[in-house]
mmCIF file of C-alpha atoms and ligand atoms in Angstrom:
data_model
loop_
_atom_site.group_PDB
_atom_site.id
_atom_site.type_symbol
_atom_site.label_atom_id
_atom_site.label_comp_id
_atom_site.label_asym_id
_atom_site.label_seq_id
_atom_site.Cartn_x
_atom_site.Cartn_y
_atom_site.Cartn_z
ATOM 1 C CA MET A 1 93.505 128.339 116.533
ATOM 2 C CA SER A 2 90.536 126.066 115.990
ATOM 3 C CA THR A 3 87.125 126.684 117.416
ATOM 4 C CA ASP A 4 85.029 123.791 118.732
ATOM 5 C CA SER A 5 83.208 123.174 115.494
ATOM 6 C CA GLN A 6 86.101 123.863 113.151
ATOM 7 C CA ILE A 7 87.195 120.899 111.063
ATOM 8 C CA VAL A 8 90.942 120.255 110.977
ATOM 9 C CA THR A 9 92.247 117.871 108.302
ATOM 10 C CA ARG A 10 95.720 116.929 107.168
ATOM 11 C CA PHE A 11 97.641 115.415 104.296
ATOM 12 C CA ALA A 12 100.579 113.358 105.549
ATOM 13 C CA PRO A 13 102.915 112.151 102.801
ATOM 14 C CA SER A 14 106.286 110.459 103.270
ATOM 15 C CA PRO A 15 109.156 112.022 101.305
ATOM 16 C CA THR A 16 110.281 108.744 99.794
ATOM 17 C CA GLY A 17 109.546 109.684 96.183
ATOM 18 C CA ARG A 18 107.713 112.276 94.084
ATOM 19 C CA LEU A 19 103.964 112.618 94.586
ATOM 20 C CA HIS A 20 101.714 110.904 92.040
ATOM 21 C CA LEU A 21 98.075 111.353 91.023
ATOM 22 C CA GLY A 22 96.892 109.218 93.953
ATOM 23 C CA HIS A 23 98.581 111.667 96.333
ATOM 24 C CA ALA A 24 97.051 114.619 94.498
ATOM 25 C CA TYR A 25 93.617 113.061 94.978
ATOM 26 C CA SER A 26 94.260 112.442 98.675
ATOM 27 C CA ALA A 27 95.607 115.960 99.276
ATOM 28 C CA LEU A 28 92.686 117.605 97.449
ATOM 29 C CA PHE A 29 90.259 115.369 99.345
ATOM 30 C CA ALA A 30 91.702 116.487 102.701
ATOM 31 C CA ALA A 31 91.759 120.154 101.702
ATOM 32 C CA GLU A 32 88.115 120.028 100.572
ATOM 33 C CA ALA A 33 86.977 118.046 103.621
ATOM 34 C CA CYS A 34 87.718 120.945 105.996
ATOM 35 C CA GLU A 35 85.697 123.442 104.022
ATOM 36 C CA PRO A 36 84.055 125.756 104.713
ATOM 37 C CA GLY A 37 86.169 127.552 107.228
ATOM 38 C CA GLY A 38 88.327 124.711 108.517
ATOM 39 C CA ARG A 39 92.083 124.217 108.665
ATOM 40 C CA PHE A 40 94.166 122.115 106.321
ATOM 41 C CA LEU A 41 97.514 120.896 107.635
ATOM 42 C CA LEU A 42 100.436 119.265 105.915
ATOM 43 C CA ARG A 43 102.654 116.823 107.795
ATOM 44 C CA ILE A 44 105.892 115.297 106.589
ATOM 45 C CA GLU A 45 106.103 111.653 107.696
ATOM 46 C CA ASP A 46 109.840 111.184 107.628
ATOM 47 C CA ILE A 47 110.599 108.679 110.381
ATOM 48 C CA ASP A 48 112.081 106.263 107.867
ATOM 49 C CA ILE A 49 115.358 108.123 107.632
ATOM 50 C CA GLY A 50 116.897 105.518 105.343
ATOM 51 C CA ARG A 51 114.279 106.077 102.633
ATOM 52 C CA CYS A 52 113.390 109.777 103.027
ATOM 53 C CA ARG A 53 115.238 112.420 100.995
ATOM 54 C CA PRO A 54 115.247 116.231 101.366
ATOM 55 C CA GLU A 55 114.673 116.626 97.629
ATOM 56 C CA PHE A 56 111.448 114.634 97.884
ATOM 57 C CA GLU A 57 110.288 116.851 100.751
ATOM 58 C CA ASP A 58 110.989 119.912 98.574
ATOM 59 C CA GLY A 59 109.085 118.161 95.797
ATOM 60 C CA ILE A 60 106.019 117.784 98.041
ATOM 61 C CA TYR A 61 105.900 121.545 98.680
ATOM 62 C CA GLU A 62 106.548 122.330 95.020
ATOM 63 C CA ASP A 63 103.842 119.988 93.697
ATOM 64 C CA LEU A 64 101.141 120.927 96.211
ATOM 65 C CA ASP A 65 101.809 124.624 95.713
ATOM 66 C CA TRP A 66 101.631 124.188 91.926
ATOM 67 C CA LEU A 67 98.279 122.421 92.371
ATOM 68 C CA GLY A 68 97.031 125.541 94.157
ATOM 69 C CA LEU A 69 96.907 124.146 97.675
ATOM 70 C CA GLY A 70 97.836 126.234 100.694
ATOM 71 C CA TRP A 71 98.629 124.953 104.187
ATOM 72 C CA GLU A 72 99.584 126.248 107.585
ATOM 73 C CA VAL A 73 103.208 126.804 108.510
ATOM 74 C CA PRO A 74 105.347 125.656 110.191
ATOM 75 C CA VAL A 75 104.834 122.200 108.738
ATOM 76 C CA ARG A 76 105.206 119.426 111.289
ATOM 77 C CA ARG A 77 107.981 116.982 110.471
ATOM 78 C CA GLN A 78 107.912 113.721 112.354
ATOM 79 C CA SER A 79 111.698 113.502 112.616
ATOM 80 C CA ASP A 80 111.566 116.601 114.870
ATOM 81 C CA HIS A 81 109.390 114.802 117.415
ATOM 82 C CA MET A 82 111.215 111.596 118.263
ATOM 83 C CA ALA A 83 111.315 112.593 121.959
ATOM 84 C CA ASP A 84 107.488 112.753 122.056
ATOM 85 C CA TYR A 85 107.221 109.273 120.563
ATOM 86 C CA GLY A 86 109.815 108.045 123.063
ATOM 87 C CA ALA A 87 107.809 109.445 125.984
ATOM 88 C CA ALA A 88 104.659 107.643 124.832
ATOM 89 C CA LEU A 89 106.589 104.389 124.451
ATOM 90 C CA GLU A 90 107.944 104.783 127.956
ATOM 91 C CA ARG A 91 104.451 105.244 129.306
ATOM 92 C CA LEU A 92 103.160 102.130 127.551
ATOM 93 C CA GLU A 93 106.213 100.186 128.665
ATOM 94 C CA ASP A 94 105.726 101.275 132.294
ATOM 95 C CA GLU A 95 102.155 100.049 132.038
ATOM 96 C CA GLY A 96 103.407 96.617 130.974
ATOM 97 C CA LEU A 97 101.848 96.845 127.515
ATOM 98 C CA LEU A 98 104.994 96.417 125.399
ATOM 99 C CA PHE A 99 107.389 93.554 124.861
ATOM 100 C CA PRO A 100 110.689 93.349 122.988
ATOM 101 C CA CYS A 101 110.679 91.250 119.828
ATOM 102 C CA PHE A 102 114.014 89.960 118.540
ATOM 103 C CA CYS A 103 112.574 88.188 115.484
ATOM 104 C CA THR A 104 114.247 88.889 112.175
ATOM 105 C CA ARG A 105 112.310 89.250 108.934
ATOM 106 C CA LYS A 106 113.417 85.704 108.115
ATOM 107 C CA ASP A 107 112.133 84.385 111.475
ATOM 108 C CA LEU A 108 108.770 86.001 110.802
ATOM 109 C CA GLN A 109 108.574 84.548 107.288
ATOM 110 C CA ARG A 110 109.437 81.077 108.577
ATOM 111 C CA GLN A 111 106.886 81.324 111.381
ATOM 112 C CA ALA A 112 104.228 82.438 108.898
ATOM 113 C CA ALA A 113 105.029 79.538 106.544
ATOM 114 C CA GLU A 114 104.894 77.053 109.408
ATOM 115 C CA SER A 115 101.467 78.256 110.492
ATOM 116 C CA ALA A 116 99.682 78.869 107.214
ATOM 117 C CA SER A 117 96.327 78.601 108.988
ATOM 118 C CA ALA A 118 97.250 81.299 111.540
ATOM 119 C CA PRO A 119 95.212 84.536 111.478
ATOM 120 C CA HIS A 120 96.141 86.942 108.695
ATOM 121 C CA GLY A 121 96.010 90.733 108.605
ATOM 122 C CA PRO A 122 96.335 93.069 105.603
ATOM 123 C CA ASP A 123 100.122 92.654 105.541
ATOM 124 C CA GLY A 124 100.116 88.867 105.659
ATOM 125 C CA ALA A 125 100.226 86.522 108.637
ATOM 126 C CA LEU A 126 99.733 88.223 111.981
ATOM 127 C CA TYR A 127 102.625 88.072 114.404
ATOM 128 C CA PRO A 128 102.341 84.695 116.147
ATOM 129 C CA GLY A 129 103.515 86.027 119.501
ATOM 130 C CA SER A 130 106.862 84.201 119.560
ATOM 131 C CA CYS A 131 108.665 86.755 121.745
ATOM 132 C CA ARG A 132 105.677 87.678 123.933
ATOM 133 C CA ALA A 133 106.465 85.026 126.507
ATOM 134 C CA LEU A 134 110.259 85.244 126.571
ATOM 135 C CA ALA A 135 111.634 84.852 130.088
ATOM 136 C CA ALA A 136 112.947 88.075 131.633
ATOM 137 C CA ALA A 137 116.417 86.521 131.957
ATOM 138 C CA GLU A 138 116.549 85.679 128.254
ATOM 139 C CA VAL A 139 115.431 89.192 127.340
ATOM 140 C CA ALA A 140 118.147 90.640 129.571
ATOM 141 C CA ASP A 141 120.807 88.337 128.077
ATOM 142 C CA ARG A 142 119.860 89.148 124.520
ATOM 143 C CA LYS A 143 119.755 92.877 125.201
ATOM 144 C CA ALA A 144 123.164 92.629 126.910
ATOM 145 C CA ALA A 145 124.480 90.757 123.862
ATOM 146 C CA GLY A 146 123.367 93.692 121.710
ATOM 147 C CA ASP A 147 120.678 91.775 119.787
ATOM 148 C CA ALA A 148 118.442 94.255 117.956
ATOM 149 C CA PHE A 149 114.810 94.302 118.997
ATOM 150 C CA ALA A 150 111.556 95.983 118.097
ATOM 151 C CA LEU A 151 108.922 96.914 120.677
ATOM 152 C CA ARG A 152 105.503 95.384 120.090
ATOM 153 C CA LEU A 153 102.173 96.193 121.716
ATOM 154 C CA ASP A 154 100.760 93.251 123.654
ATOM 155 C CA MET A 155 97.393 93.516 121.955
ATOM 156 C CA THR A 156 95.566 91.142 124.282
ATOM 157 C CA ALA A 157 96.660 93.170 127.297
ATOM 158 C CA ALA A 158 95.874 96.418 125.471
ATOM 159 C CA ALA A 159 92.353 95.300 124.533
ATOM 160 C CA HIS A 160 91.783 94.164 128.091
ATOM 161 C CA ARG A 161 92.821 97.602 129.291
ATOM 162 C CA THR A 162 90.685 99.597 126.862
ATOM 163 C CA GLY A 163 87.551 97.432 126.734
ATOM 164 C CA PRO A 164 85.405 97.529 123.562
ATOM 165 C CA LEU A 165 86.006 100.527 121.299
ATOM 166 C CA THR A 166 84.494 101.969 118.133
ATOM 167 C CA PHE A 167 85.485 104.575 115.552
ATOM 168 C CA ARG A 168 83.357 106.633 113.199
ATOM 169 C CA ASP A 169 83.967 106.840 109.488
ATOM 170 C CA ARG A 170 81.961 109.377 107.463
ATOM 171 C CA ALA A 171 81.303 106.875 104.694
ATOM 172 C CA ARG A 172 80.899 103.724 106.769
ATOM 173 C CA GLY A 173 79.384 104.896 110.050
ATOM 174 C CA GLU A 174 80.391 103.423 113.399
ATOM 175 C CA SER A 175 82.670 100.351 113.384
ATOM 176 C CA ALA A 176 83.772 98.127 116.241
ATOM 177 C CA VAL A 177 87.532 97.985 116.770
ATOM 178 C CA ASP A 178 88.906 94.497 116.199
ATOM 179 C CA PRO A 179 92.093 94.055 118.286
ATOM 180 C CA ALA A 180 92.483 90.415 117.267
ATOM 181 C CA GLY A 181 92.683 91.496 113.627
ATOM 182 C CA CYS A 182 95.608 93.818 114.423
ATOM 183 C CA GLY A 183 97.914 91.436 116.251
ATOM 184 C CA ASP A 184 100.865 92.605 118.364
ATOM 185 C CA VAL A 185 101.804 95.544 116.143
ATOM 186 C CA VAL A 186 105.287 97.081 116.180
ATOM 187 C CA LEU A 187 105.384 100.466 117.964
ATOM 188 C CA ALA A 188 109.157 100.957 117.749
ATOM 189 C CA ARG A 189 111.109 99.415 114.923
ATOM 190 C CA LYS A 190 114.556 97.909 115.231
ATOM 191 C CA ASP A 191 116.001 100.663 113.047
ATOM 192 C CA VAL A 192 113.709 103.571 114.010
ATOM 193 C CA ALA A 193 112.634 104.364 117.583
ATOM 194 C CA THR A 194 108.961 104.705 116.634
ATOM 195 C CA SER A 195 106.553 103.358 114.036
ATOM 196 C CA TYR A 196 103.961 104.639 111.602
ATOM 197 C CA HIS A 197 101.137 103.723 113.997
ATOM 198 C CA LEU A 198 102.543 105.474 117.036
ATOM 199 C CA ALA A 199 103.782 108.605 115.255
ATOM 200 C CA VAL A 200 100.540 109.156 113.321
ATOM 201 C CA THR A 201 98.338 108.692 116.377
ATOM 202 C CA LEU A 202 100.369 111.106 118.486
ATOM 203 C CA ASP A 203 100.723 113.678 115.716
ATOM 204 C CA ASP A 204 97.035 113.751 114.829
ATOM 205 C CA ALA A 205 96.294 114.469 118.483
ATOM 206 C CA ALA A 206 99.123 117.002 118.882
ATOM 207 C CA GLN A 207 97.964 118.881 115.787
ATOM 208 C CA GLY A 208 94.306 118.870 116.845
ATOM 209 C CA VAL A 209 93.187 116.964 113.741
ATOM 210 C CA THR A 210 89.430 116.397 113.995
ATOM 211 C CA LEU A 211 88.894 114.537 110.703
ATOM 212 C CA VAL A 212 91.488 112.069 109.444
ATOM 213 C CA THR A 213 91.093 111.506 105.709
ATOM 214 C CA ARG A 214 93.183 108.859 103.979
ATOM 215 C CA GLY A 215 92.891 105.981 101.539
ATOM 216 C CA GLU A 216 90.811 102.950 102.386
ATOM 217 C CA ASP A 217 93.999 100.871 102.139
ATOM 218 C CA LEU A 218 94.748 102.256 105.627
ATOM 219 C CA LEU A 219 91.370 101.362 107.154
ATOM 220 C CA HIS A 220 92.985 98.474 109.062
ATOM 221 C CA ALA A 221 95.432 100.917 110.682
ATOM 222 C CA THR A 222 92.570 102.884 112.225
ATOM 223 C CA HIS A 223 91.796 99.942 114.516
ATOM 224 C CA VAL A 224 95.339 100.195 115.914
ATOM 225 C CA HIS A 225 95.178 103.990 116.152
ATOM 226 C CA ARG A 226 91.903 103.912 118.068
ATOM 227 C CA ILE A 227 93.415 101.507 120.594
ATOM 228 C CA LEU A 228 96.482 103.742 121.019
ATOM 229 C CA GLN A 229 94.231 106.798 121.475
ATOM 230 C CA ALA A 230 92.407 105.020 124.288
ATOM 231 C CA LEU A 231 95.624 103.825 125.961
ATOM 232 C CA LEU A 232 97.264 107.244 125.749
ATOM 233 C CA GLU A 233 94.071 109.182 126.629
ATOM 234 C CA LEU A 234 94.012 111.085 123.344
ATOM 235 C CA PRO A 235 90.880 112.402 121.634
ATOM 236 C CA ALA A 236 89.341 110.220 118.925
ATOM 237 C CA PRO A 237 88.993 112.085 115.614
ATOM 238 C CA GLU A 238 86.403 111.254 112.999
ATOM 239 C CA TYR A 239 87.623 109.391 109.899
ATOM 240 C CA HIS A 240 86.883 109.367 106.202
ATOM 241 C CA HIS A 241 88.673 106.587 104.349
ATOM 242 C CA HIS A 242 88.341 107.404 100.687
ATOM 243 C CA GLY A 243 88.420 105.152 97.638
ATOM 244 C CA LEU A 244 91.730 104.829 95.809
ATOM 245 C CA LEU A 245 92.316 106.618 92.550
ATOM 246 C CA ARG A 246 93.333 104.114 89.872
ATOM 247 C CA ALA A 247 94.962 104.378 86.477
ATOM 248 C CA PRO A 248 92.702 103.614 83.479
ATOM 249 C CA SER A 249 94.269 100.135 83.511
ATOM 250 C CA GLY A 250 92.795 99.650 86.996
ATOM 251 C CA LYS A 251 96.118 99.567 88.803
ATOM 252 C CA ARG A 252 96.950 101.757 91.758
ATOM 253 C CA PHE A 253 99.438 104.576 91.328
ATOM 254 C CA ALA A 254 102.855 103.961 92.838
ATOM 255 C CA LYS A 255 105.857 106.211 93.438
ATOM 256 C CA ARG A 256 107.982 103.970 91.226
ATOM 257 C CA ASP A 257 105.806 104.822 88.168
ATOM 258 C CA LYS A 258 107.718 107.933 87.224
ATOM 259 C CA ALA A 259 105.410 108.852 84.341
ATOM 260 C CA GLU A 260 102.478 109.504 86.649
ATOM 261 C CA THR A 261 104.163 111.846 89.088
ATOM 262 C CA ILE A 262 102.813 115.370 89.330
ATOM 263 C CA GLN A 263 106.269 116.609 88.345
ATOM 264 C CA ALA A 264 106.273 114.491 85.163
ATOM 265 C CA LEU A 265 102.785 115.642 84.219
ATOM 266 C CA ARG A 266 103.779 119.277 84.774
ATOM 267 C CA GLU A 267 106.917 118.855 82.687
ATOM 268 C CA ALA A 268 104.810 117.245 79.948
ATOM 269 C CA GLY A 269 102.819 120.484 79.737
ATOM 270 C CA ARG A 270 99.731 119.638 81.822
ATOM 271 C CA SER A 271 98.190 122.519 83.764
ATOM 272 C CA PRO A 272 97.186 122.394 87.448
ATOM 273 C CA ASP A 273 93.547 122.235 86.286
ATOM 274 C CA ASP A 274 94.353 119.256 84.036
ATOM 275 C CA VAL A 275 95.979 117.425 86.930
ATOM 276 C CA ARG A 276 93.148 118.312 89.318
ATOM 277 C CA ALA A 277 90.716 116.853 86.787
ATOM 278 C CA MET A 278 92.834 113.705 86.416
ATOM 279 C CA ALA A 279 93.002 113.407 90.211
ATOM 280 C CA SER A 280 89.288 113.033 90.713
ATOM 281 C CA ILE A 281 87.074 110.008 91.096
ATOM 282 C CA GLU A 282 83.923 110.220 89.044
ATOM 283 C CA GLY A 283 80.580 109.387 90.553
HETATM 284 N N1 LIG B 301 102.290 108.694 105.525
HETATM 285 C C1 LIG B 301 101.260 107.803 105.088
HETATM 286 C C2 LIG B 301 101.424 107.530 103.619
HETATM 287 O O1 LIG B 301 102.139 108.248 102.946
HETATM 288 C C3 LIG B 301 99.866 108.333 105.320
HETATM 289 C C4 LIG B 301 99.506 108.278 106.718
HETATM 290 C C5 LIG B 301 98.066 108.605 107.070
HETATM 291 O O2 LIG B 301 97.388 109.317 106.316
HETATM 292 O O3 LIG B 301 97.669 108.194 108.135
HETATM 293 O O4 LIG B 301 100.831 106.577 103.154
#
């Protein structure tokens, strides 16, 4: 159990490949951030059933253990909590904050190309709102016809509900949440009945995480998570978005670069201390 002042951090990889040096850095960062006397949790983010593999989950435990990290058990696996995500979606839906979106990837690409001057987020053009104003009868017809749909958060309505929000990052201080920069994010995918944003927000609260550490490439996601926390009356943790470890060439590590996985380094004869040293950012 955590006491009031105890720091609880987590490392939350997806088992879609073997861990690389960037993951090692992130895991070590989270484990160090709860010291002294805090709790370090591991969470398996496996909602993307099509891409996750049991052998990669085993690989996560094997690599982190080899690096000398310890974590609390049982480990939370997102695929075990789909009912919790469903309940939160139902609540948001009942509050009129969600709408079904039938757009295909192609539709979204075409819409983005047609409105090159439309607002952009980190993943490209923001959703232009095409399905937000669909008539109820059309929605009912399309659902009856079996057309697949995602559920999106009506961000304008959400921001109206929450009012202005901020979040605190250890490196950056207090930042204002920018709902317009998020757009109507997907909270339940067509193929998976939740999304990264919803699952992470609910899990961090359910696990009592007080300090979310992750790469600065996910800073934009924190705006969405803060809004969801406010809508779902969840506590707001503190954040520390860290810099990204890069290869000497300057490029980011990726799961597809097999040579830089922890497993490959181990098999090439590197020790845990070697890999810990490689997984550190100088200065
Ligand atoms: N599962 C995410 C990833 O592997 C990390 C999520 C997070 O730290 O919020 O990139």
